[in-house]
Amino acid sequence: MANINLDDKIKSLQEKLKQTEKRLEEVESKLTVSERRYEQLFNNLEHEVQLWQLNEDESGNIQNWTLLDVNDASLNSWAKSKLGVIGKTAHQIYG
């Protein structure tokens, strides 16, 4: 009797896991679509857009900025490639 109850619990948990995996796949698919839309919007804006991370010293004073992302309008204005600037500091990019 205990084995039947345990088997039922296992089957129930397996079904819940399958449902959770299916829901995860649906959410991942929606996230992928959303990311593509954001990327298309970001890269097709005619205005320059950059995402920078501030680099601070121990006292909280800004020392520099690191470029995290940049759109095509900025790259065209700067005459630089994305690979050449992502992850670089403002000092490295601008001199």
mmCIF file with all atom_site columns, C-alpha atoms in Angstrom:
data_model
loop_
_atom_site.group_PDB
_atom_site.id
_atom_site.type_symbol
_atom_site.label_atom_id
_atom_site.label_alt_id
_atom_site.label_comp_id
_atom_site.label_asym_id
_atom_site.label_entity_id
_atom_site.label_seq_id
_atom_site.pdbx_PDB_ins_code
_atom_site.Cartn_x
_atom_site.Cartn_y
_atom_site.Cartn_z
_atom_site.occupancy
_atom_site.B_iso_or_equiv
_atom_site.pdbx_formal_charge
_atom_site.auth_seq_id
_atom_site.auth_comp_id
_atom_site.auth_asym_id
_atom_site.auth_atom_id
_atom_site.pdbx_PDB_model_num
ATOM 1  C CA . MET A 1 1  ? 0.000  0.000  0.000   1.00 0.00 ? 1  MET A CA 1
ATOM 2  C CA . ALA A 1 2  ? 2.823  2.399  0.842   1.00 0.00 ? 2  ALA A CA 1
ATOM 3  C CA . ASN A 1 3  ? 4.497  1.700  -2.501  1.00 0.00 ? 3  ASN A CA 1
ATOM 4  C CA . ILE A 1 4  ? 1.323  2.613  -4.410  1.00 0.00 ? 4  ILE A CA 1
ATOM 5  C CA . ASN A 1 5  ? 1.027  5.889  -2.527  1.00 0.00 ? 5  ASN A CA 1
ATOM 6  C CA . LEU A 1 6  ? 4.706  6.602  -3.173  1.00 0.00 ? 6  LEU A CA 1
ATOM 7  C CA . ASP A 1 7  ? 4.323  5.738  -6.864  1.00 0.00 ? 7  ASP A CA 1
ATOM 8  C CA . ASP A 1 8  ? 1.359  8.107  -7.124  1.00 0.00 ? 8  ASP A CA 1
ATOM 9  C CA . LYS A 1 9  ? 3.377  10.896 -5.500  1.00 0.00 ? 9  LYS A CA 1
ATOM 10 C CA . ILE A 1 10 ? 6.266  10.307 -7.885  1.00 0.00 ? 10 ILE A CA 1
ATOM 11 C CA . LYS A 1 11 ? 3.950  10.365 -10.911 1.00 0.00 ? 11 LYS A CA 1
ATOM 12 C CA . SER A 1 12 ? 2.331  13.546 -9.626  1.00 0.00 ? 12 SER A CA 1
ATOM 13 C CA . LEU A 1 13 ? 5.702  15.204 -9.141  1.00 0.00 ? 13 LEU A CA 1
ATOM 14 C CA . GLN A 1 14 ? 6.850  14.100 -12.595 1.00 0.00 ? 14 GLN A CA 1
ATOM 15 C CA . GLU A 1 15 ? 3.732  15.633 -14.135 1.00 0.00 ? 15 GLU A CA 1
ATOM 16 C CA . LYS A 1 16 ? 4.284  18.887 -12.240 1.00 0.00 ? 16 LYS A CA 1
ATOM 17 C CA . LEU A 1 17 ? 7.880  18.907 -13.442 1.00 0.00 ? 17 LEU A CA 1
ATOM 18 C CA . LYS A 1 18 ? 6.750  18.443 -17.055 1.00 0.00 ? 18 LYS A CA 1
ATOM 19 C CA . GLN A 1 19 ? 4.268  21.303 -16.676 1.00 0.00 ? 19 GLN A CA 1
ATOM 20 C CA . THR A 1 20 ? 6.948  23.520 -15.145 1.00 0.00 ? 20 THR A CA 1
ATOM 21 C CA . GLU A 1 21 ? 9.390  22.679 -17.950 1.00 0.00 ? 21 GLU A CA 1
ATOM 22 C CA . LYS A 1 22 ? 6.729  23.498 -20.549 1.00 0.00 ? 22 LYS A CA 1
ATOM 23 C CA . ARG A 1 23 ? 5.982  26.827 -18.860 1.00 0.00 ? 23 ARG A CA 1
ATOM 24 C CA . LEU A 1 24 ? 9.714  27.601 -18.701 1.00 0.00 ? 24 LEU A CA 1
ATOM 25 C CA . GLU A 1 25 ? 10.040 26.948 -22.437 1.00 0.00 ? 25 GLU A CA 1
ATOM 26 C CA . GLU A 1 26 ? 7.110  29.305 -23.109 1.00 0.00 ? 26 GLU A CA 1
ATOM 27 C CA . VAL A 1 27 ? 8.622  32.034 -20.942 1.00 0.00 ? 27 VAL A CA 1
ATOM 28 C CA . GLU A 1 28 ? 12.064 31.598 -22.547 1.00 0.00 ? 28 GLU A CA 1
ATOM 29 C CA . SER A 1 29 ? 10.475 31.908 -25.982 1.00 0.00 ? 29 SER A CA 1
ATOM 30 C CA . LYS A 1 30 ? 8.703  35.127 -24.994 1.00 0.00 ? 30 LYS A CA 1
ATOM 31 C CA . LEU A 1 31 ? 11.932 36.472 -23.513 1.00 0.00 ? 31 LEU A CA 1
ATOM 32 C CA . THR A 1 32 ? 13.798 35.740 -26.749 1.00 0.00 ? 32 THR A CA 1
ATOM 33 C CA . VAL A 1 33 ? 11.170 37.629 -28.765 1.00 0.00 ? 33 VAL A CA 1
ATOM 34 C CA . SER A 1 34 ? 11.344 40.550 -26.345 1.00 0.00 ? 34 SER A CA 1
ATOM 35 C CA . GLU A 1 35 ? 15.147 40.645 -26.498 1.00 0.00 ? 35 GLU A CA 1
ATOM 36 C CA . ARG A 1 36 ? 15.069 40.671 -30.312 1.00 0.00 ? 36 ARG A CA 1
ATOM 37 C CA . ARG A 1 37 ? 12.603 43.571 -30.301 1.00 0.00 ? 37 ARG A CA 1
ATOM 38 C CA . TYR A 1 38 ? 14.751 45.541 -27.865 1.00 0.00 ? 38 TYR A CA 1
ATOM 39 C CA . GLU A 1 39 ? 17.879 44.866 -29.908 1.00 0.00 ? 39 GLU A CA 1
ATOM 40 C CA . GLN A 1 40 ? 16.182 45.945 -33.149 1.00 0.00 ? 40 GLN A CA 1
ATOM 41 C CA . LEU A 1 41 ? 14.850 49.113 -31.543 1.00 0.00 ? 41 LEU A CA 1
ATOM 42 C CA . PHE A 1 42 ? 18.176 49.904 -29.886 1.00 0.00 ? 42 PHE A CA 1
ATOM 43 C CA . ASN A 1 43 ? 20.218 49.383 -33.041 1.00 0.00 ? 43 ASN A CA 1
ATOM 44 C CA . ASN A 1 44 ? 17.809 51.156 -35.404 1.00 0.00 ? 44 ASN A CA 1
ATOM 45 C CA . LEU A 1 45 ? 17.420 54.386 -33.450 1.00 0.00 ? 45 LEU A CA 1
ATOM 46 C CA . GLU A 1 46 ? 18.779 57.312 -35.413 1.00 0.00 ? 46 GLU A CA 1
ATOM 47 C CA . HIS A 1 47 ? 20.085 58.920 -32.221 1.00 0.00 ? 47 HIS A CA 1
ATOM 48 C CA . GLU A 1 48 ? 23.225 57.810 -30.437 1.00 0.00 ? 48 GLU A CA 1
ATOM 49 C CA . VAL A 1 49 ? 22.691 55.613 -27.389 1.00 0.00 ? 49 VAL A CA 1
ATOM 50 C CA . GLN A 1 50 ? 25.362 54.138 -25.156 1.00 0.00 ? 50 GLN A CA 1
ATOM 51 C CA . LEU A 1 51 ? 25.174 52.180 -21.918 1.00 0.00 ? 51 LEU A CA 1
ATOM 52 C CA . TRP A 1 52 ? 28.057 52.964 -19.582 1.00 0.00 ? 52 TRP A CA 1
ATOM 53 C CA . GLN A 1 53 ? 29.103 51.565 -16.218 1.00 0.00 ? 53 GLN A CA 1
ATOM 54 C CA . LEU A 1 54 ? 30.683 54.008 -13.793 1.00 0.00 ? 54 LEU A CA 1
ATOM 55 C CA . ASN A 1 55 ? 34.065 53.008 -12.369 1.00 0.00 ? 55 ASN A CA 1
ATOM 56 C CA . GLU A 1 56 ? 34.489 54.452 -8.886  1.00 0.00 ? 56 GLU A CA 1
ATOM 57 C CA . ASP A 1 57 ? 37.380 54.457 -6.458  1.00 0.00 ? 57 ASP A CA 1
ATOM 58 C CA . GLU A 1 58 ? 37.057 53.364 -2.811  1.00 0.00 ? 58 GLU A CA 1
ATOM 59 C CA . SER A 1 59 ? 35.709 56.808 -1.864  1.00 0.00 ? 59 SER A CA 1
ATOM 60 C CA . GLY A 1 60 ? 32.984 56.693 -4.495  1.00 0.00 ? 60 GLY A CA 1
ATOM 61 C CA . ASN A 1 61 ? 34.630 59.182 -6.843  1.00 0.00 ? 61 ASN A CA 1
ATOM 62 C CA . ILE A 1 62 ? 34.106 58.456 -10.532 1.00 0.00 ? 62 ILE A CA 1
ATOM 63 C CA . GLN A 1 63 ? 37.398 57.475 -12.139 1.00 0.00 ? 63 GLN A CA 1
ATOM 64 C CA . ASN A 1 64 ? 36.213 56.407 -15.562 1.00 0.00 ? 64 ASN A CA 1
ATOM 65 C CA . TRP A 1 65 ? 33.355 54.712 -17.444 1.00 0.00 ? 65 TRP A CA 1
ATOM 66 C CA . THR A 1 66 ? 33.248 51.321 -19.133 1.00 0.00 ? 66 THR A CA 1
ATOM 67 C CA . LEU A 1 67 ? 31.117 50.904 -22.258 1.00 0.00 ? 67 LEU A CA 1
ATOM 68 C CA . LEU A 1 68 ? 28.633 48.031 -21.891 1.00 0.00 ? 68 LEU A CA 1
ATOM 69 C CA . ASP A 1 69 ? 26.604 48.523 -25.073 1.00 0.00 ? 69 ASP A CA 1
ATOM 70 C CA . VAL A 1 70 ? 26.341 50.954 -27.954 1.00 0.00 ? 70 VAL A CA 1
ATOM 71 C CA . ASN A 1 71 ? 23.976 51.349 -30.889 1.00 0.00 ? 71 ASN A CA 1
ATOM 72 C CA . ASP A 1 72 ? 24.815 51.615 -34.579 1.00 0.00 ? 72 ASP A CA 1
ATOM 73 C CA . ALA A 1 73 ? 24.240 55.386 -34.701 1.00 0.00 ? 73 ALA A CA 1
ATOM 74 C CA . SER A 1 74 ? 26.988 55.871 -32.117 1.00 0.00 ? 74 SER A CA 1
ATOM 75 C CA . LEU A 1 75 ? 29.344 53.519 -33.920 1.00 0.00 ? 75 LEU A CA 1
ATOM 76 C CA . ASN A 1 76 ? 28.764 55.347 -37.205 1.00 0.00 ? 76 ASN A CA 1
ATOM 77 C CA . SER A 1 77 ? 29.387 58.706 -35.515 1.00 0.00 ? 77 SER A CA 1
ATOM 78 C CA . TRP A 1 78 ? 32.561 57.438 -33.880 1.00 0.00 ? 78 TRP A CA 1
ATOM 79 C CA . ALA A 1 79 ? 33.689 55.494 -36.978 1.00 0.00 ? 79 ALA A CA 1
ATOM 80 C CA . LYS A 1 80 ? 34.417 52.519 -34.716 1.00 0.00 ? 80 LYS A CA 1
ATOM 81 C CA . SER A 1 81 ? 33.321 48.877 -34.562 1.00 0.00 ? 81 SER A CA 1
ATOM 82 C CA . LYS A 1 82 ? 31.319 47.362 -31.725 1.00 0.00 ? 82 LYS A CA 1
ATOM 83 C CA . LEU A 1 83 ? 34.049 44.805 -31.042 1.00 0.00 ? 83 LEU A CA 1
ATOM 84 C CA . GLY A 1 84 ? 36.571 47.626 -30.819 1.00 0.00 ? 84 GLY A CA 1
ATOM 85 C CA . VAL A 1 85 ? 34.750 49.534 -28.083 1.00 0.00 ? 85 VAL A CA 1
ATOM 86 C CA . ILE A 1 86 ? 32.619 47.190 -25.925 1.00 0.00 ? 86 ILE A CA 1
ATOM 87 C CA . GLY A 1 87 ? 34.277 46.629 -22.564 1.00 0.00 ? 87 GLY A CA 1
ATOM 88 C CA . LYS A 1 88 ? 36.671 49.537 -23.078 1.00 0.00 ? 88 LYS A CA 1
ATOM 89 C CA . THR A 1 89 ? 36.854 52.597 -20.845 1.00 0.00 ? 89 THR A CA 1
ATOM 90 C CA . ALA A 1 90 ? 36.091 56.101 -22.055 1.00 0.00 ? 90 ALA A CA 1
ATOM 91 C CA . HIS A 1 91 ? 39.809 56.883 -21.835 1.00 0.00 ? 91 HIS A CA 1
ATOM 92 C CA . GLN A 1 92 ? 40.614 53.910 -24.080 1.00 0.00 ? 92 GLN A CA 1
ATOM 93 C CA . ILE A 1 93 ? 37.939 54.848 -26.622 1.00 0.00 ? 93 ILE A CA 1
ATOM 94 C CA . TYR A 1 94 ? 38.447 58.591 -26.760 1.00 0.00 ? 94 TYR A CA 1
ATOM 95 C CA . GLY A 1 95 ? 42.109 58.820 -25.816 1.00 0.00 ? 95 GLY A CA 1
#
